[in-house]
Short mmCIF file of C-alpha atoms in Angstrom, two decimals:
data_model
loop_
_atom_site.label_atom_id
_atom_site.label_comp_id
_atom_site.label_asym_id
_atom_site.label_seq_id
_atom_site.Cartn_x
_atom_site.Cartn_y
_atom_site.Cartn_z
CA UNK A 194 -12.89 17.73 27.72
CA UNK A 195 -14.72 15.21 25.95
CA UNK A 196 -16.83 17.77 24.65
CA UNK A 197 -14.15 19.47 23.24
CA UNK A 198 -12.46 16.84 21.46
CA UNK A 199 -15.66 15.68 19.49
CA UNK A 200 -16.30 19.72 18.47
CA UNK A 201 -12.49 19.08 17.21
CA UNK A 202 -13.33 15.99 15.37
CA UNK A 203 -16.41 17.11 13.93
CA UNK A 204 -14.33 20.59 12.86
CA UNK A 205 -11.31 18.31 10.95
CA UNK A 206 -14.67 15.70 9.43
CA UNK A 207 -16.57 19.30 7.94
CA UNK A 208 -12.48 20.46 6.63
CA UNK A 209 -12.45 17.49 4.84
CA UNK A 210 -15.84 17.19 3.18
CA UNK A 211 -14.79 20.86 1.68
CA UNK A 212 -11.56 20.06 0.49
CA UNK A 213 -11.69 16.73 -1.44
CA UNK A 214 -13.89 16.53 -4.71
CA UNK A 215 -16.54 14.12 -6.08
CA UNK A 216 -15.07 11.56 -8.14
CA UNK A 217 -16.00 12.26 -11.96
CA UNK A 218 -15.29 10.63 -14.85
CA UNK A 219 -13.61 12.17 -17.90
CA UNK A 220 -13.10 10.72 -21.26
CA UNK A 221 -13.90 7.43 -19.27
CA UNK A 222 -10.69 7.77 -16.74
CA UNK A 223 -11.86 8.74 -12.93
CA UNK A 224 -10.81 12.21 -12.06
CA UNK A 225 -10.47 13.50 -8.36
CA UNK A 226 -8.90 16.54 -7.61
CA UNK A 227 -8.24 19.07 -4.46
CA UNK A 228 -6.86 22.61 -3.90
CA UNK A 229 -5.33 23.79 -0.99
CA UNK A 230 -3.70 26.88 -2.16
CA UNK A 231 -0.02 24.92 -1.31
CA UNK A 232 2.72 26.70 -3.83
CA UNK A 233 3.18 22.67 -5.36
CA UNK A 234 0.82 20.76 -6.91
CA UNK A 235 0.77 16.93 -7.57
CA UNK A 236 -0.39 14.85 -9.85
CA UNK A 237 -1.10 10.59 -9.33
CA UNK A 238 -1.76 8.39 -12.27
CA UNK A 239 -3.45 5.07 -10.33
CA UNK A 240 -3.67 2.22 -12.35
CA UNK A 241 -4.83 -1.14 -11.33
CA UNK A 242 -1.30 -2.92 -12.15
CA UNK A 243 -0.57 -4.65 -8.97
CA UNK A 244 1.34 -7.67 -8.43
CA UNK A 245 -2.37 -9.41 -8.28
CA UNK A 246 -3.20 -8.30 -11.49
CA UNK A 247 0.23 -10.34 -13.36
CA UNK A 248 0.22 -12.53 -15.96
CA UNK A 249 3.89 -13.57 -14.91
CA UNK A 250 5.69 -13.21 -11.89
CA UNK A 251 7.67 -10.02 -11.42
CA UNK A 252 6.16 -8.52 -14.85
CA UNK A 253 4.35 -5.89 -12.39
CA UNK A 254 7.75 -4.90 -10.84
CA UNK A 255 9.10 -4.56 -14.23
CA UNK A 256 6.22 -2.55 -15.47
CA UNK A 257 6.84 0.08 -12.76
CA UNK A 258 10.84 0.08 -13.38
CA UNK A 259 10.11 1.08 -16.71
CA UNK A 260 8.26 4.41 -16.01
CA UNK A 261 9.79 6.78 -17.25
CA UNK A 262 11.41 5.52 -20.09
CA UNK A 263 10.81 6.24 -23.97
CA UNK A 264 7.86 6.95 -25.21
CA UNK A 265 6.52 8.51 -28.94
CA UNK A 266 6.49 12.00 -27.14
CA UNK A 267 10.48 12.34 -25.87
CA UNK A 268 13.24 9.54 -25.17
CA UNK A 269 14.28 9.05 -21.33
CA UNK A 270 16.80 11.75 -21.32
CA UNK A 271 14.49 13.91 -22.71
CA UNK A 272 11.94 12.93 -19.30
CA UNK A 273 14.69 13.67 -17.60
CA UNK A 274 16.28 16.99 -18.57
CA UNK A 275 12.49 18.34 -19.15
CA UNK A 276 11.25 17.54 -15.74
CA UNK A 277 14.39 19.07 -14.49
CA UNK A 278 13.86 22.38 -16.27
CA UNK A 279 10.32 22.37 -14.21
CA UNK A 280 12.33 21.37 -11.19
CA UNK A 281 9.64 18.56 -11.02
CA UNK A 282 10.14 15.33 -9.39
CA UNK A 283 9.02 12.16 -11.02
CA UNK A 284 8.30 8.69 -8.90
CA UNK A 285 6.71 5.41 -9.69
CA UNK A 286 5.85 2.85 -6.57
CA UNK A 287 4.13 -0.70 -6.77
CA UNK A 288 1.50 -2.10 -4.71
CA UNK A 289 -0.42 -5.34 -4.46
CA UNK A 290 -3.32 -3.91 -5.94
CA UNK A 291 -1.50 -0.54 -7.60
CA UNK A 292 0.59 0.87 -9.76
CA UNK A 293 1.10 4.65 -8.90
CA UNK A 294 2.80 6.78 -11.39
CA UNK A 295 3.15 10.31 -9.32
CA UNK A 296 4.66 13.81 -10.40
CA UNK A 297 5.27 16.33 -7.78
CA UNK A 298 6.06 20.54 -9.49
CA UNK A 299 5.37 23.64 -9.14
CA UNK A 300 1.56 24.98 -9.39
CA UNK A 301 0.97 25.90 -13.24
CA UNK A 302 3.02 22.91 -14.24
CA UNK A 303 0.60 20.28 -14.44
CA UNK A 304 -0.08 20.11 -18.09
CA UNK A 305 3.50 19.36 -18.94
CA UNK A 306 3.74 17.33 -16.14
CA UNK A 307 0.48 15.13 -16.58
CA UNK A 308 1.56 14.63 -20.24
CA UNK A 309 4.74 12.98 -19.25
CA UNK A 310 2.78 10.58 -16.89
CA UNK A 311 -0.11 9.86 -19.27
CA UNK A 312 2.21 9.38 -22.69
CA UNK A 313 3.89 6.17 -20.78
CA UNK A 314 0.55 4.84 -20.33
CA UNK A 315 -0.97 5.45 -23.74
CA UNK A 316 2.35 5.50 -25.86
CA UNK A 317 5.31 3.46 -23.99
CA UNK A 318 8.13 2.02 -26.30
CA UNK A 319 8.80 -0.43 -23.89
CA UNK A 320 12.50 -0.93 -26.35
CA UNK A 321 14.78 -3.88 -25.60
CA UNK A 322 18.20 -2.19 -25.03
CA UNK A 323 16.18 -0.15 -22.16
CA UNK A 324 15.15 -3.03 -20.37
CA UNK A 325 18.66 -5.04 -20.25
CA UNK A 326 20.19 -1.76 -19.65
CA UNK A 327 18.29 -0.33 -17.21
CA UNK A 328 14.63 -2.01 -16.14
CA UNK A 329 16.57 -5.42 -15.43
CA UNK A 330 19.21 -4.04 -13.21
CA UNK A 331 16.49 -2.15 -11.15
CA UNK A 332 14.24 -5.72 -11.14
CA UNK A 333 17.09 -7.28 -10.04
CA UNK A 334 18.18 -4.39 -7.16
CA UNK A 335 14.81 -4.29 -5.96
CA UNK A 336 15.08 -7.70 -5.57
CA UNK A 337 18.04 -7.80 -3.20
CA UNK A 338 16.97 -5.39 -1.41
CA UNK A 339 13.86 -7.04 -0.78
CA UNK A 340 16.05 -10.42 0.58
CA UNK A 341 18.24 -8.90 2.73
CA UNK A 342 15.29 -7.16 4.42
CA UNK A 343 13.79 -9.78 7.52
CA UNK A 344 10.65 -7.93 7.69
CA UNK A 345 10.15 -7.18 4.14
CA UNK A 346 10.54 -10.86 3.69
CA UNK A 347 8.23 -11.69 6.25
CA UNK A 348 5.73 -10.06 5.03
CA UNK A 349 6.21 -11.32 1.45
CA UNK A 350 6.29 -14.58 2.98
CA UNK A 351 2.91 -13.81 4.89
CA UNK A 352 1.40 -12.84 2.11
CA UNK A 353 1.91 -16.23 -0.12
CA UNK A 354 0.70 -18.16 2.92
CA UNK A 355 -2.25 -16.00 3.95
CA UNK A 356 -3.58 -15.71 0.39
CA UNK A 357 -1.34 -17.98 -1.99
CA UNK A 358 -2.70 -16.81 -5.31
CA UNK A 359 -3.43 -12.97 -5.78
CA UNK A 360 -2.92 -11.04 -3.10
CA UNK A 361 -0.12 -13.45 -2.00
CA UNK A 362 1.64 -12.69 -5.36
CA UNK A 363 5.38 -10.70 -4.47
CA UNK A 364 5.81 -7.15 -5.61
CA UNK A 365 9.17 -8.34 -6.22
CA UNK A 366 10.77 -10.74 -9.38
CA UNK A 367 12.78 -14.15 -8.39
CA UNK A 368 16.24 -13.77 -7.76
CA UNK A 369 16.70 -14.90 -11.47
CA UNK A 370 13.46 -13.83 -13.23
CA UNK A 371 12.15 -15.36 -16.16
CA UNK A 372 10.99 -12.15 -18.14
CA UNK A 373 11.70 -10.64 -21.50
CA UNK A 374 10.42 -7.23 -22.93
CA UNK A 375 7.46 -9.17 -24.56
CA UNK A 376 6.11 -10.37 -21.14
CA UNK A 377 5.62 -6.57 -20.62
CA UNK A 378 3.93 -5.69 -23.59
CA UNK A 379 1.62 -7.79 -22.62
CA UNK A 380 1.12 -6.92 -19.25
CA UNK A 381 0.74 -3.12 -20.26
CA UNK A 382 -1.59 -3.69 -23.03
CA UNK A 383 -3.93 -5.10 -20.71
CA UNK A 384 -3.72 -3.26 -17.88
CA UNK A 385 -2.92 0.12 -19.74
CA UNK A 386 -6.91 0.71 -20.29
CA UNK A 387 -9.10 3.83 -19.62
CA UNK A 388 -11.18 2.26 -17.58
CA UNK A 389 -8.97 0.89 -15.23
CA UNK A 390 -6.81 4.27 -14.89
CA UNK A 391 -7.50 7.18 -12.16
CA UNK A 392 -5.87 10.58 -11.53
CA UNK A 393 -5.55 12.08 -8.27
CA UNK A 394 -4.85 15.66 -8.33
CA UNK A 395 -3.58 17.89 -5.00
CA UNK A 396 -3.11 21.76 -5.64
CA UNK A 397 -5.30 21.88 -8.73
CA UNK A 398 -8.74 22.97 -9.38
CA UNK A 399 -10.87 19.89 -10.43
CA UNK A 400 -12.14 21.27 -13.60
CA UNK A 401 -8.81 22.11 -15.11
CA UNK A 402 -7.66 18.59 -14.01
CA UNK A 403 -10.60 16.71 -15.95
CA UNK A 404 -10.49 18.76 -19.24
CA UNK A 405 -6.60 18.04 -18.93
CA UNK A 406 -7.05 14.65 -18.48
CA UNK A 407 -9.83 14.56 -21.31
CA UNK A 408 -7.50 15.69 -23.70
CA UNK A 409 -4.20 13.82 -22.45
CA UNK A 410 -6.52 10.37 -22.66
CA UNK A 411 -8.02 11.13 -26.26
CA UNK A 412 -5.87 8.39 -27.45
CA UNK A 413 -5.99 5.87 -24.69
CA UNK A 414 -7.20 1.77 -25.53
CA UNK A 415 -10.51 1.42 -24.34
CA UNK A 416 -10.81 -2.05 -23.51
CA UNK A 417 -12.08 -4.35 -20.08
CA UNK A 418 -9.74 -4.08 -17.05
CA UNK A 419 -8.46 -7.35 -15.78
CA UNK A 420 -9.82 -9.35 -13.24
CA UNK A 421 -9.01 -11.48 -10.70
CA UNK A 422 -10.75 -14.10 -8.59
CA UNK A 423 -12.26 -12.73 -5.39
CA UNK A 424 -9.68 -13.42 -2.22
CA UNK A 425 -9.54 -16.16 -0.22
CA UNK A 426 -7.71 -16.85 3.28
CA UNK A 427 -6.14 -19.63 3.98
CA UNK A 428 -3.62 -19.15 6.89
CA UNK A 429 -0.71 -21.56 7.50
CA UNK A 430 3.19 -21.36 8.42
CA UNK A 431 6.45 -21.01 6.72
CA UNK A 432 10.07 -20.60 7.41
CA UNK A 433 13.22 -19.21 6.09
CA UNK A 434 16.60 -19.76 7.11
CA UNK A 435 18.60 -16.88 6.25
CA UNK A 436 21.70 -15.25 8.21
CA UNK A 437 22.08 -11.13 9.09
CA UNK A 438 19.75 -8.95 10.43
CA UNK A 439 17.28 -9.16 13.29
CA UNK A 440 15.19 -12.60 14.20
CA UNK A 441 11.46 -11.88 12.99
CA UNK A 442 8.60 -13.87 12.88
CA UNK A 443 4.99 -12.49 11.40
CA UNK A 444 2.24 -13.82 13.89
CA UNK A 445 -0.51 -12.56 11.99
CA UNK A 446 -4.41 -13.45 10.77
CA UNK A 447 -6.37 -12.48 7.75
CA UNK A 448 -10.13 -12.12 6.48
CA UNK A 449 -11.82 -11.95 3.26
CA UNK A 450 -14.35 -9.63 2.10
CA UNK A 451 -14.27 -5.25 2.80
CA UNK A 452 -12.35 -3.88 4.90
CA UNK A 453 -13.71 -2.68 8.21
CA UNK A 454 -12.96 -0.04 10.94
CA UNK A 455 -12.97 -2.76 13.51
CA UNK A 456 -9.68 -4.55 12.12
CA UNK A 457 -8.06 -0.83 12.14
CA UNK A 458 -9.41 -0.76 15.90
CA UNK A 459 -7.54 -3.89 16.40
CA UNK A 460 -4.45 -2.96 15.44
CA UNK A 461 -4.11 0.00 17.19
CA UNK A 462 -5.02 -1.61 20.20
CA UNK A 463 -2.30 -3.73 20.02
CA UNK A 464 0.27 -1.15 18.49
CA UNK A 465 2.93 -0.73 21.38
CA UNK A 466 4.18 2.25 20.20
CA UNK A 467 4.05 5.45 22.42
CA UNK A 468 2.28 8.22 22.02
CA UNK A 469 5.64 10.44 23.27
CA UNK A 470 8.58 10.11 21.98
CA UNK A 471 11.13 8.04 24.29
CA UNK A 472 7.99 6.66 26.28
CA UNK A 473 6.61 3.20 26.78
CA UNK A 474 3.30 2.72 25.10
CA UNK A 475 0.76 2.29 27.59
CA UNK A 476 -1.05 -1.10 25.59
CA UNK A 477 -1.21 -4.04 27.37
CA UNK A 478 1.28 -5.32 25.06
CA UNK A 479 3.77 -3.20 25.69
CA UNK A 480 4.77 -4.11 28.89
CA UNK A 481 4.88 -7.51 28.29
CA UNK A 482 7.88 -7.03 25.45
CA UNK A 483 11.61 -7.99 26.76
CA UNK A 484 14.64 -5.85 26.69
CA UNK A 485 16.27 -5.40 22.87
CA UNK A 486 12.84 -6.92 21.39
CA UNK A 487 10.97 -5.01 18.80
CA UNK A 488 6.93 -5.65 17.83
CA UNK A 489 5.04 -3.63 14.90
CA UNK A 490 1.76 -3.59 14.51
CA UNK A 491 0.65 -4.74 11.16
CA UNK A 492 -2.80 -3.42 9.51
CA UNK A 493 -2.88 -4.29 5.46
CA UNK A 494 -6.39 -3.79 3.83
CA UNK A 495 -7.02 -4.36 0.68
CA UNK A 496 -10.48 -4.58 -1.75
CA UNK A 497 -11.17 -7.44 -0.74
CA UNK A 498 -9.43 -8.76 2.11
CA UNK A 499 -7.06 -7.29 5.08
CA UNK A 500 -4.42 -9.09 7.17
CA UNK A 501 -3.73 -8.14 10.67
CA UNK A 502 -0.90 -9.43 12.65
CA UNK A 503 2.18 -8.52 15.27
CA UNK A 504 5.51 -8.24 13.58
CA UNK A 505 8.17 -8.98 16.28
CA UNK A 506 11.63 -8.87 16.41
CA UNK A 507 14.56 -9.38 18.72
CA UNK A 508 18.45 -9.79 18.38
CA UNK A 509 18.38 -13.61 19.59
CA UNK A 510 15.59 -16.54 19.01
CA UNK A 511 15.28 -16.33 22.37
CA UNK A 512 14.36 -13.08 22.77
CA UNK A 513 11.66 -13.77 19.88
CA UNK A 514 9.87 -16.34 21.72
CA UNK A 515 9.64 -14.36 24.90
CA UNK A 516 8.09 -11.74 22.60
CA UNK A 517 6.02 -13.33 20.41
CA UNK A 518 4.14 -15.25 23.50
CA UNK A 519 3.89 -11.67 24.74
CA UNK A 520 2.18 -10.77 21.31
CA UNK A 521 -0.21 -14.08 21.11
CA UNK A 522 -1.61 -14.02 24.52
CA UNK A 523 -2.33 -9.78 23.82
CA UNK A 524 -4.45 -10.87 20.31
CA UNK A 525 -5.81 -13.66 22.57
CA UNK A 526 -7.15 -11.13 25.30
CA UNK A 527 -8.10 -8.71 22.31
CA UNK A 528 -10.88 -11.16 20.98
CA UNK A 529 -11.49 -11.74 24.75
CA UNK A 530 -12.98 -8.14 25.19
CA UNK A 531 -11.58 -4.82 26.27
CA UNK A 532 -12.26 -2.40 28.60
CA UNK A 533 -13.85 0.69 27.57
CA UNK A 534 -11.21 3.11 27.98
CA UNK A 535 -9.01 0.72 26.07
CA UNK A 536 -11.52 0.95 23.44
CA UNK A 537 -11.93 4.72 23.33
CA UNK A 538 -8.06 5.07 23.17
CA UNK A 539 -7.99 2.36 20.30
CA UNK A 540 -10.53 4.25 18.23
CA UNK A 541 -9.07 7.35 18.93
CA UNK A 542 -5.83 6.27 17.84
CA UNK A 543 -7.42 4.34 14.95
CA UNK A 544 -8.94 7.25 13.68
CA UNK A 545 -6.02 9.87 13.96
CA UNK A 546 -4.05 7.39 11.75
CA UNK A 547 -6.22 7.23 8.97
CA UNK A 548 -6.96 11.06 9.09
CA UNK A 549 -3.50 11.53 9.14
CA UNK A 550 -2.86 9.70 6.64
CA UNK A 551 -4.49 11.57 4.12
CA UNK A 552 -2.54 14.62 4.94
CA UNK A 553 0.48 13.50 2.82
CA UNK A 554 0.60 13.16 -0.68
CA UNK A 555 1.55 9.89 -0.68
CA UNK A 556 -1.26 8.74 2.04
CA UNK A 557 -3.75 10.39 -0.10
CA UNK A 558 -3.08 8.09 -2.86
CA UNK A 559 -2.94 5.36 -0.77
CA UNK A 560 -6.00 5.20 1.25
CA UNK A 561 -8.06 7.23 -1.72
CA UNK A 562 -6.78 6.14 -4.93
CA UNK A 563 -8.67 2.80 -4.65
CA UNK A 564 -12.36 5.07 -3.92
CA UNK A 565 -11.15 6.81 -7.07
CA UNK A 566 -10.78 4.12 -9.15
CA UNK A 567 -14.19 2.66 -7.66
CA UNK A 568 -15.94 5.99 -8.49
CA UNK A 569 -17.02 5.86 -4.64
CA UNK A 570 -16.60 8.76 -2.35
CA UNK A 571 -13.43 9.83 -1.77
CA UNK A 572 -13.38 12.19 0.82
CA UNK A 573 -11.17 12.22 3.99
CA UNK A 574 -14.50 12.31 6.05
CA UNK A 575 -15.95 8.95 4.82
CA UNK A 576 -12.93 7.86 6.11
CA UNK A 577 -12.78 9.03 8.94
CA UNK A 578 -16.58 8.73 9.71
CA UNK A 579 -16.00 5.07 9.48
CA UNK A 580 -14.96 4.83 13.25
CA UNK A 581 -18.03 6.27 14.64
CA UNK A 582 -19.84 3.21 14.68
CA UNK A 583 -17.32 1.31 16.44
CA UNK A 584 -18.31 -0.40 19.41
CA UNK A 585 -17.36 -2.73 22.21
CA UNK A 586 -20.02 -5.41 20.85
CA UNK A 587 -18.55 -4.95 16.95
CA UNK A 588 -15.22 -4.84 18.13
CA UNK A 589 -15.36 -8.10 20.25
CA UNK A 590 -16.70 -9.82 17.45
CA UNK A 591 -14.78 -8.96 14.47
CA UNK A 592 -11.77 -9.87 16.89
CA UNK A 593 -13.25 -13.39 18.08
CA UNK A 594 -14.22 -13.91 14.20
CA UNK A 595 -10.82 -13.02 12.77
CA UNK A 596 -8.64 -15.68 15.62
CA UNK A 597 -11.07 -18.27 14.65
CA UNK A 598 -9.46 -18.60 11.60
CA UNK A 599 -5.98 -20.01 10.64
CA UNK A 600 -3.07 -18.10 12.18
CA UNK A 601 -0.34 -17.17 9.52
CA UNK A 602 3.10 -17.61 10.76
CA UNK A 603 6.35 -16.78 9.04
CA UNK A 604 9.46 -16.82 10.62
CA UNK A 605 12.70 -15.47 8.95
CA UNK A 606 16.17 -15.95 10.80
CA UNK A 607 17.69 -18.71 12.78
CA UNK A 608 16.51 -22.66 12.31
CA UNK A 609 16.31 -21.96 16.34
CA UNK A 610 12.97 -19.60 15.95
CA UNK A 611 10.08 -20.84 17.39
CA UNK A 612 7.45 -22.72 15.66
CA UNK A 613 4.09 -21.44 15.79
CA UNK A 614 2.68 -23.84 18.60
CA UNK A 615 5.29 -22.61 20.92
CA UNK A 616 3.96 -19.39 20.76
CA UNK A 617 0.17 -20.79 21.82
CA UNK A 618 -1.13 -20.03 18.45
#
């Protein structure tokens, strides 16, 4: 049986080397592109724009509300009735280290479609009326949203007390942000930059994307990409009082530097979740969690640091505290050592996830764009291939290493939640 499932994993690593291209560099933008014969194609313009990157709090939000929106090529209506006419569909998202400006069409469409994404990064109006009209109620929205979300918050939270500076900056605005049209500008001038763009292509052959992209960049600043200090963890605890929605508190710890396979181990060893539907997970954790109580396992790498941590939930502060002791004493016994089943079924686990994840378009962009963009390999195999060196030895350490540290605790709900000592952290 065992057998069988490693011919299976090798099979899936040798799919993957032959579908995903070498990362080349056209017109000095990174190009990676692969072709799987789907009927749609895609097409991701990466830049590095995330809320690390910004010169003023929310600007990076604002940046990605105002995709989309005038250019020198064709006003927003025109974007709009011309991507219809393809029957294309037109997204922008924001992460802490990205800004992903995706189109998603019909195969054949992708010159059209990749000038639409590449004129609001080397033409954008970025007009005055558009952002009062439009960009600032969408700040604003996104905002709200953001607030009347526990977990979102607690993570936001997390983040500013794990990291403070950089990676702990929101990917949301303040409730009553500070910004004006100039403040992006700015921002997009110097993020805006060829070589601090990338394109990710799915259902299009590599060398049309890169003389498309050639082209489509001809025009494009050339100029250094913005920097930011290297991370640095601090840890700590912070609270908000808010009323509505579930009791959470983040119980969580973070590392500088890479990365590493080990911290994906971790988490989903400690992931509760079932592996059938309308099952209890069979992690020691899992057990341990009362009636009505929720708790998410939490795995956020970045470039140069990851946080790992237990989000847990529960209708009453009660029920929190009875979970999150349940979710401190299984990261406890995780640094501790595990059994070598456990382990197997961790890595196992570990490694469908990030396999998986490259399936979808969206996951692609995710765990590849920022290979891309570092001209590295990205291939689903040297992601995947990652795990085979994970051991019981590496495992135990990189746990013991990352609890010696300073726990980050948030908690978002009732002044009744526990602090973090109650918990034993």
């Amino acid at each position: 049986m065992y057998a069988a499932r490693l011919s299976a994993a090798r099979s899936s690593v040798r799919a993957a080397r032959r579908n995903f291209a070498t990362v080349v560099e056209s017109n000095g933008v990174k190009v990676a592109a692969v072709d799987n014969g789907t009927p749609t194609s895609s097409l991701t313009v990466l830049v590095k724009a995330g809320s690390r990157y910004e010169s003023k709090q929310g600007v990076a939000n604002a940046l990605k509300n105002f995709a989309f929106k005038s250019t020198s090529k064709r006003s927003a209506l025109g974007t709009v009735r011309e991507s219809d006419l393809y029957g294309g569909v037109l997204t922008s998202s924001l992460g802490r280290e990205h800004l992903a400006l995706t189109a998603e069409f019909l195969r054949g469409d992708e010159a059209f479609f990749l000038d639409v994404l590449t004129s609001y990064i080397t033409s954008a109006k970025f007009t005055r009326h558009e952002f009062q009209e439009y960009v600032a109620p969408l700040i604003e929205s996104d905002t709200a949203a953001a607030n009347a979300n526990p977990a979102i918050r607690a993570i936001e939270l997390a983040h500013a007390v794990a990291f403070r500076n950089g990676l702990g900056s929101s990917l949301y605005a303040p409730s009553h942000p500070d910004l004006y049209v100039e403040d992006v500008k700015d921002f997009a001038s110097s993020v805006f930059t060829k070589g601090n763009v990338a394109v990710i292509g799915t259902g299009i052959e590599q060398g049309t994307l890169s003389a498309l992209v050639e082209k489509a960049f001809a025009n494009a600043a050339n100029a250094p990409a913005p920097s930011t200090p290297a991370t640095t963890y601090y840890g700590g605890e912070n609270r908000a009082q808010v009323s509505g929605g579930p009791q959470t508190v983040f119980i969580g710890f973070g590392q500088s530097g890479a990365p590493s396979a080990e911290l994906a181990t971790l988490a989903a060893h400690l992931s509760p979740s079932p592996s059938v539907k309308w099952s209890k997970g069979v992690s020691p954790l899992a057990a341990a969690i009362p009636e009505g109580a929720s708790v998410q396992s939490v795995y956020l790498p970045y470039t140069d640091a990851s946080l790992v941590g237990l989000l847990v939930q529960a209708p009453t502060a009660a029920g929190v505290k009875e979970a999150g002791k349940a979710a401190v004493q299984a990261l406890k016994s995780a640094a501790a050592g595990v059994e070598q089943e456990q382990l197997a079924s961790a890595v196992a686990k570990a490694r469908f996830a990030a396999a998986s994840a490259v399936d979808s378009r969206q996951g692609l962009t995710a765990t590849l764009g920022p290979k891309v963009l570092a001209g590295g390999d990205a291939s689903a195999a040297s992601v995947v291939s990652a795990f085979d060196a994970v051991n019981a030895s590496g495992f135990t350490k990189a746990a013991s290493a990352l609890l010696a540290a300073k726990p980050t605790y948030v908690a978002v709900g009732d002044a009744s939640l526990p602090y973090a000592d109650e918990l034993g952290l």
